[in-house]
Amino acid sequence: MGLILLEALLALVVLVAIVWWTMFSGRKGGELNLPPPKDDHGTPPPPPSSRP
């Protein structure tokens, strides 16, 4: 029983380590603020419509 609990604890530690690594291993200054993409004519795309 103790070995199963130890193995479950180890799996939980590995899971937390993977989540921690993926959350905090990005850019130092955060994500880059890129301007919105433009179409072929150089104008920004229209906002998405809210019609169904």
PDB file of N, CA and C in Angstrom:
ATOM      1  N   MET A   1       0.829  -1.194   0.000  1.00  0.00           N
ATOM      2  CA  MET A   1       0.000   0.000   0.000  1.00  0.00           C
ATOM      3  C   MET A   1       0.873   1.257   0.000  1.00  0.00           C
ATOM      4  N   GLY A   2       1.916   1.227   0.803  1.00  0.00           N
ATOM      5  CA  GLY A   2       2.811   2.384   0.880  1.00  0.00           C
ATOM      6  C   GLY A   2       3.529   2.644  -0.431  1.00  0.00           C
ATOM      7  N   LEU A   3       3.874   1.568  -1.130  1.00  0.00           N
ATOM      8  CA  LEU A   3       4.561   1.721  -2.411  1.00  0.00           C
ATOM      9  C   LEU A   3       3.644   2.359  -3.453  1.00  0.00           C
ATOM     10  N   ILE A   4       2.372   2.015  -3.433  1.00  0.00           N
ATOM     11  CA  ILE A   4       1.405   2.608  -4.367  1.00  0.00           C
ATOM     12  C   ILE A   4       1.246   4.099  -4.083  1.00  0.00           C
ATOM     13  N   LEU A   5       1.160   4.467  -2.805  1.00  0.00           N
ATOM     14  CA  LEU A   5       1.049   5.881  -2.448  1.00  0.00           C
ATOM     15  C   LEU A   5       2.306   6.655  -2.837  1.00  0.00           C
ATOM     16  N   LEU A   6       3.467   6.046  -2.647  1.00  0.00           N
ATOM     17  CA  LEU A   6       4.718   6.684  -3.040  1.00  0.00           C
ATOM     18  C   LEU A   6       4.769   6.897  -4.548  1.00  0.00           C
ATOM     19  N   GLU A   7       4.338   5.899  -5.301  1.00  0.00           N
ATOM     20  CA  GLU A   7       4.326   6.021  -6.756  1.00  0.00           C
ATOM     21  C   GLU A   7       3.329   7.085  -7.210  1.00  0.00           C
ATOM     22  N   ALA A   8       2.164   7.155  -6.568  1.00  0.00           N
ATOM     23  CA  ALA A   8       1.178   8.180  -6.905  1.00  0.00           C
ATOM     24  C   ALA A   8       1.711   9.571  -6.579  1.00  0.00           C
ATOM     25  N   LEU A   9       2.405   9.705  -5.465  1.00  0.00           N
ATOM     26  CA  LEU A   9       2.997  10.989  -5.100  1.00  0.00           C
ATOM     27  C   LEU A   9       4.071  11.394  -6.103  1.00  0.00           C
ATOM     28  N   LEU A  10       4.877  10.451  -6.523  1.00  0.00           N
ATOM     29  CA  LEU A  10       5.909  10.733  -7.517  1.00  0.00           C
ATOM     30  C   LEU A  10       5.287  11.162  -8.845  1.00  0.00           C
ATOM     31  N   ALA A  11       4.212  10.500  -9.254  1.00  0.00           N
ATOM     32  CA  ALA A  11       3.528  10.881 -10.490  1.00  0.00           C
ATOM     33  C   ALA A  11       2.949  12.288 -10.374  1.00  0.00           C
ATOM     34  N   LEU A  12       2.412  12.632  -9.217  1.00  0.00           N
ATOM     35  CA  LEU A  12       1.873  13.974  -9.001  1.00  0.00           C
ATOM     36  C   LEU A  12       2.984  15.020  -9.054  1.00  0.00           C
ATOM     37  N   VAL A  13       4.126  14.718  -8.469  1.00  0.00           N
ATOM     38  CA  VAL A  13       5.259  15.646  -8.507  1.00  0.00           C
ATOM     39  C   VAL A  13       5.734  15.844  -9.938  1.00  0.00           C
ATOM     40  N   VAL A  14       5.796  14.777 -10.718  1.00  0.00           N
ATOM     41  CA  VAL A  14       6.201  14.896 -12.123  1.00  0.00           C
ATOM     42  C   VAL A  14       5.192  15.737 -12.894  1.00  0.00           C
ATOM     43  N   LEU A  15       3.904  15.528 -12.661  1.00  0.00           N
ATOM     44  CA  LEU A  15       2.872  16.314 -13.335  1.00  0.00           C
ATOM     45  C   LEU A  15       2.990  17.795 -12.986  1.00  0.00           C
ATOM     46  N   VAL A  16       3.159  18.100 -11.721  1.00  0.00           N
ATOM     47  CA  VAL A  16       3.299  19.500 -11.299  1.00  0.00           C
ATOM     48  C   VAL A  16       4.559  20.110 -11.904  1.00  0.00           C
ATOM     49  N   ALA A  17       5.640  19.359 -11.971  1.00  0.00           N
ATOM     50  CA  ALA A  17       6.879  19.867 -12.564  1.00  0.00           C
ATOM     51  C   ALA A  17       6.695  20.168 -14.046  1.00  0.00           C
ATOM     52  N   ILE A  18       5.990  19.315 -14.772  1.00  0.00           N
ATOM     53  CA  ILE A  18       5.749  19.553 -16.199  1.00  0.00           C
ATOM     54  C   ILE A  18       4.888  20.789 -16.392  1.00  0.00           C
ATOM     55  N   VAL A  19       3.831  20.931 -15.602  1.00  0.00           N
ATOM     56  CA  VAL A  19       2.966  22.111 -15.714  1.00  0.00           C
ATOM     57  C   VAL A  19       3.748  23.366 -15.363  1.00  0.00           C
ATOM     58  N   TRP A  20       4.540  23.325 -14.304  1.00  0.00           N
ATOM     59  CA  TRP A  20       5.342  24.477 -13.896  1.00  0.00           C
ATOM     60  C   TRP A  20       6.316  24.862 -15.010  1.00  0.00           C
ATOM     61  N   TRP A  21       6.965  23.876 -15.604  1.00  0.00           N
ATOM     62  CA  TRP A  21       7.949  24.125 -16.662  1.00  0.00           C
ATOM     63  C   TRP A  21       7.285  24.782 -17.866  1.00  0.00           C
ATOM     64  N   THR A  22       6.111  24.304 -18.262  1.00  0.00           N
ATOM     65  CA  THR A  22       5.457  24.859 -19.445  1.00  0.00           C
ATOM     66  C   THR A  22       4.852  26.230 -19.172  1.00  0.00           C
ATOM     67  N   MET A  23       4.457  26.511 -17.954  1.00  0.00           N
ATOM     68  CA  MET A  23       3.857  27.817 -17.654  1.00  0.00           C
ATOM     69  C   MET A  23       4.899  28.918 -17.564  1.00  0.00           C
ATOM     70  N   PHE A  24       6.053  28.635 -17.010  1.00  0.00           N
ATOM     71  CA  PHE A  24       7.010  29.686 -16.700  1.00  0.00           C
ATOM     72  C   PHE A  24       8.296  29.614 -17.515  1.00  0.00           C
ATOM     73  N   SER A  25       8.295  28.934 -18.644  1.00  0.00           N
ATOM     74  CA  SER A  25       9.517  28.858 -19.443  1.00  0.00           C
ATOM     75  C   SER A  25       9.413  29.689 -20.717  1.00  0.00           C
ATOM     76  N   GLY A  26       8.535  30.671 -20.750  1.00  0.00           N
ATOM     77  CA  GLY A  26       8.337  31.492 -21.946  1.00  0.00           C
ATOM     78  C   GLY A  26       9.330  32.637 -22.018  1.00  0.00           C
ATOM     79  N   ARG A  27       8.965  33.666 -22.759  1.00  0.00           N
ATOM     80  CA  ARG A  27       9.815  34.839 -22.899  1.00  0.00           C
ATOM     81  C   ARG A  27       9.933  35.564 -21.565  1.00  0.00           C
ATOM     82  N   LYS A  28      11.071  36.229 -21.369  1.00  0.00           N
ATOM     83  CA  LYS A  28      11.299  36.945 -20.116  1.00  0.00           C
ATOM     84  C   LYS A  28      10.362  38.141 -19.989  1.00  0.00           C
ATOM     85  N   GLY A  29      10.073  38.824 -21.107  1.00  0.00           N
ATOM     86  CA  GLY A  29       9.204  39.997 -21.060  1.00  0.00           C
ATOM     87  C   GLY A  29       7.761  39.689 -21.393  1.00  0.00           C
ATOM     88  N   GLY A  30       7.385  38.438 -21.458  1.00  0.00           N
ATOM     89  CA  GLY A  30       6.023  38.070 -21.832  1.00  0.00           C
ATOM     90  C   GLY A  30       5.892  37.940 -23.342  1.00  0.00           C
ATOM     91  N   GLU A  31       4.660  37.855 -23.797  1.00  0.00           N
ATOM     92  CA  GLU A  31       4.400  37.710 -25.223  1.00  0.00           C
ATOM     93  C   GLU A  31       4.626  39.035 -25.940  1.00  0.00           C
ATOM     94  N   LEU A  32       5.027  38.964 -27.198  1.00  0.00           N
ATOM     95  CA  LEU A  32       5.232  40.162 -27.999  1.00  0.00           C
ATOM     96  C   LEU A  32       3.895  40.742 -28.428  1.00  0.00           C
ATOM     97  N   ASN A  33       3.800  42.069 -28.432  1.00  0.00           N
ATOM     98  CA  ASN A  33       2.595  42.742 -28.901  1.00  0.00           C
ATOM     99  C   ASN A  33       2.749  43.023 -30.391  1.00  0.00           C
ATOM    100  N   LEU A  34       2.172  42.172 -31.215  1.00  0.00           N
ATOM    101  CA  LEU A  34       2.260  42.330 -32.658  1.00  0.00           C
ATOM    102  C   LEU A  34       1.058  43.113 -33.163  1.00  0.00           C
ATOM    103  N   PRO A  35       1.255  43.961 -34.187  1.00  0.00           N
ATOM    104  CA  PRO A  35       0.097  44.663 -34.754  1.00  0.00           C
ATOM    105  C   PRO A  35      -0.824  43.663 -35.446  1.00  0.00           C
ATOM    106  N   PRO A  36      -2.118  44.016 -35.595  1.00  0.00           N
ATOM    107  CA  PRO A  36      -3.028  43.083 -36.270  1.00  0.00           C
ATOM    108  C   PRO A  36      -2.599  42.862 -37.717  1.00  0.00           C
ATOM    109  N   PRO A  37      -2.821  41.666 -38.245  1.00  0.00           N
ATOM    110  CA  PRO A  37      -2.417  41.388 -39.633  1.00  0.00           C
ATOM    111  C   PRO A  37      -3.218  42.229 -40.618  1.00  0.00           C
ATOM    112  N   LYS A  38      -2.577  42.564 -41.732  1.00  0.00           N
ATOM    113  CA  LYS A  38      -3.241  43.354 -42.768  1.00  0.00           C
ATOM    114  C   LYS A  38      -3.474  42.472 -43.990  1.00  0.00           C
ATOM    115  N   ASP A  39      -4.499  42.827 -44.789  1.00  0.00           N
ATOM    116  CA  ASP A  39      -4.766  42.047 -46.000  1.00  0.00           C
ATOM    117  C   ASP A  39      -3.869  42.551 -47.133  1.00  0.00           C
ATOM    118  N   ASP A  40      -4.124  42.120 -48.357  1.00  0.00           N
ATOM    119  CA  ASP A  40      -3.283  42.467 -49.499  1.00  0.00           C
ATOM    120  C   ASP A  40      -3.323  43.951 -49.840  1.00  0.00           C
ATOM    121  N   HIS A  41      -4.367  44.660 -49.430  1.00  0.00           N
ATOM    122  CA  HIS A  41      -4.509  46.068 -49.785  1.00  0.00           C
ATOM    123  C   HIS A  41      -3.917  46.993 -48.728  1.00  0.00           C
ATOM    124  N   GLY A  42      -3.420  46.459 -47.640  1.00  0.00           N
ATOM    125  CA  GLY A  42      -2.804  47.273 -46.615  1.00  0.00           C
ATOM    126  C   GLY A  42      -3.772  47.799 -45.580  1.00  0.00           C
ATOM    127  N   THR A  43      -5.022  47.367 -45.629  1.00  0.00           N
ATOM    128  CA  THR A  43      -5.998  47.818 -44.641  1.00  0.00           C
ATOM    129  C   THR A  43      -6.229  46.704 -43.628  1.00  0.00           C
ATOM    130  N   PRO A  44      -6.510  47.077 -42.391  1.00  0.00           N
ATOM    131  CA  PRO A  44      -6.763  46.021 -41.407  1.00  0.00           C
ATOM    132  C   PRO A  44      -8.058  45.286 -41.709  1.00  0.00           C
ATOM    133  N   PRO A  45      -8.159  44.022 -41.316  1.00  0.00           N
ATOM    134  CA  PRO A  45      -9.378  43.248 -41.598  1.00  0.00           C
ATOM    135  C   PRO A  45     -10.556  43.785 -40.789  1.00  0.00           C
ATOM    136  N   PRO A  46     -11.776  43.634 -41.293  1.00  0.00           N
ATOM    137  CA  PRO A  46     -12.945  44.104 -40.541  1.00  0.00           C
ATOM    138  C   PRO A  46     -13.164  43.231 -39.309  1.00  0.00           C
ATOM    139  N   PRO A  47     -13.813  43.794 -38.281  1.00  0.00           N
ATOM    140  CA  PRO A  47     -14.077  42.977 -37.092  1.00  0.00           C
ATOM    141  C   PRO A  47     -15.058  41.866 -37.419  1.00  0.00           C
ATOM    142  N   PRO A  48     -14.981  40.760 -36.703  1.00  0.00           N
ATOM    143  CA  PRO A  48     -15.907  39.651 -36.980  1.00  0.00           C
ATOM    144  C   PRO A  48     -17.340  40.062 -36.662  1.00  0.00           C
ATOM    145  N   SER A  49     -18.263  39.613 -37.489  1.00  0.00           N
ATOM    146  CA  SER A  49     -19.665  39.962 -37.265  1.00  0.00           C
ATOM    147  C   SER A  49     -20.239  39.089 -36.158  1.00  0.00           C
ATOM    148  N   SER A  50     -21.246  39.620 -35.486  1.00  0.00           N
ATOM    149  CA  SER A  50     -21.863  38.867 -34.397  1.00  0.00           C
ATOM    150  C   SER A  50     -23.124  38.152 -34.854  1.00  0.00           C
ATOM    151  N   ARG A  51     -23.346  38.090 -36.159  1.00  0.00           N
ATOM    152  CA  ARG A  51     -24.517  37.375 -36.684  1.00  0.00           C
ATOM    153  C   ARG A  51     -24.264  35.877 -36.633  1.00  0.00           C
ATOM    154  N   PRO A  52     -25.324  35.102 -36.352  1.00  0.00           N
ATOM    155  CA  PRO A  52     -25.148  33.631 -36.279  1.00  0.00           C
ATOM    156  C   PRO A  52     -24.916  32.995 -37.621  1.00  0.00           C
TER     157      PRO A  52
END
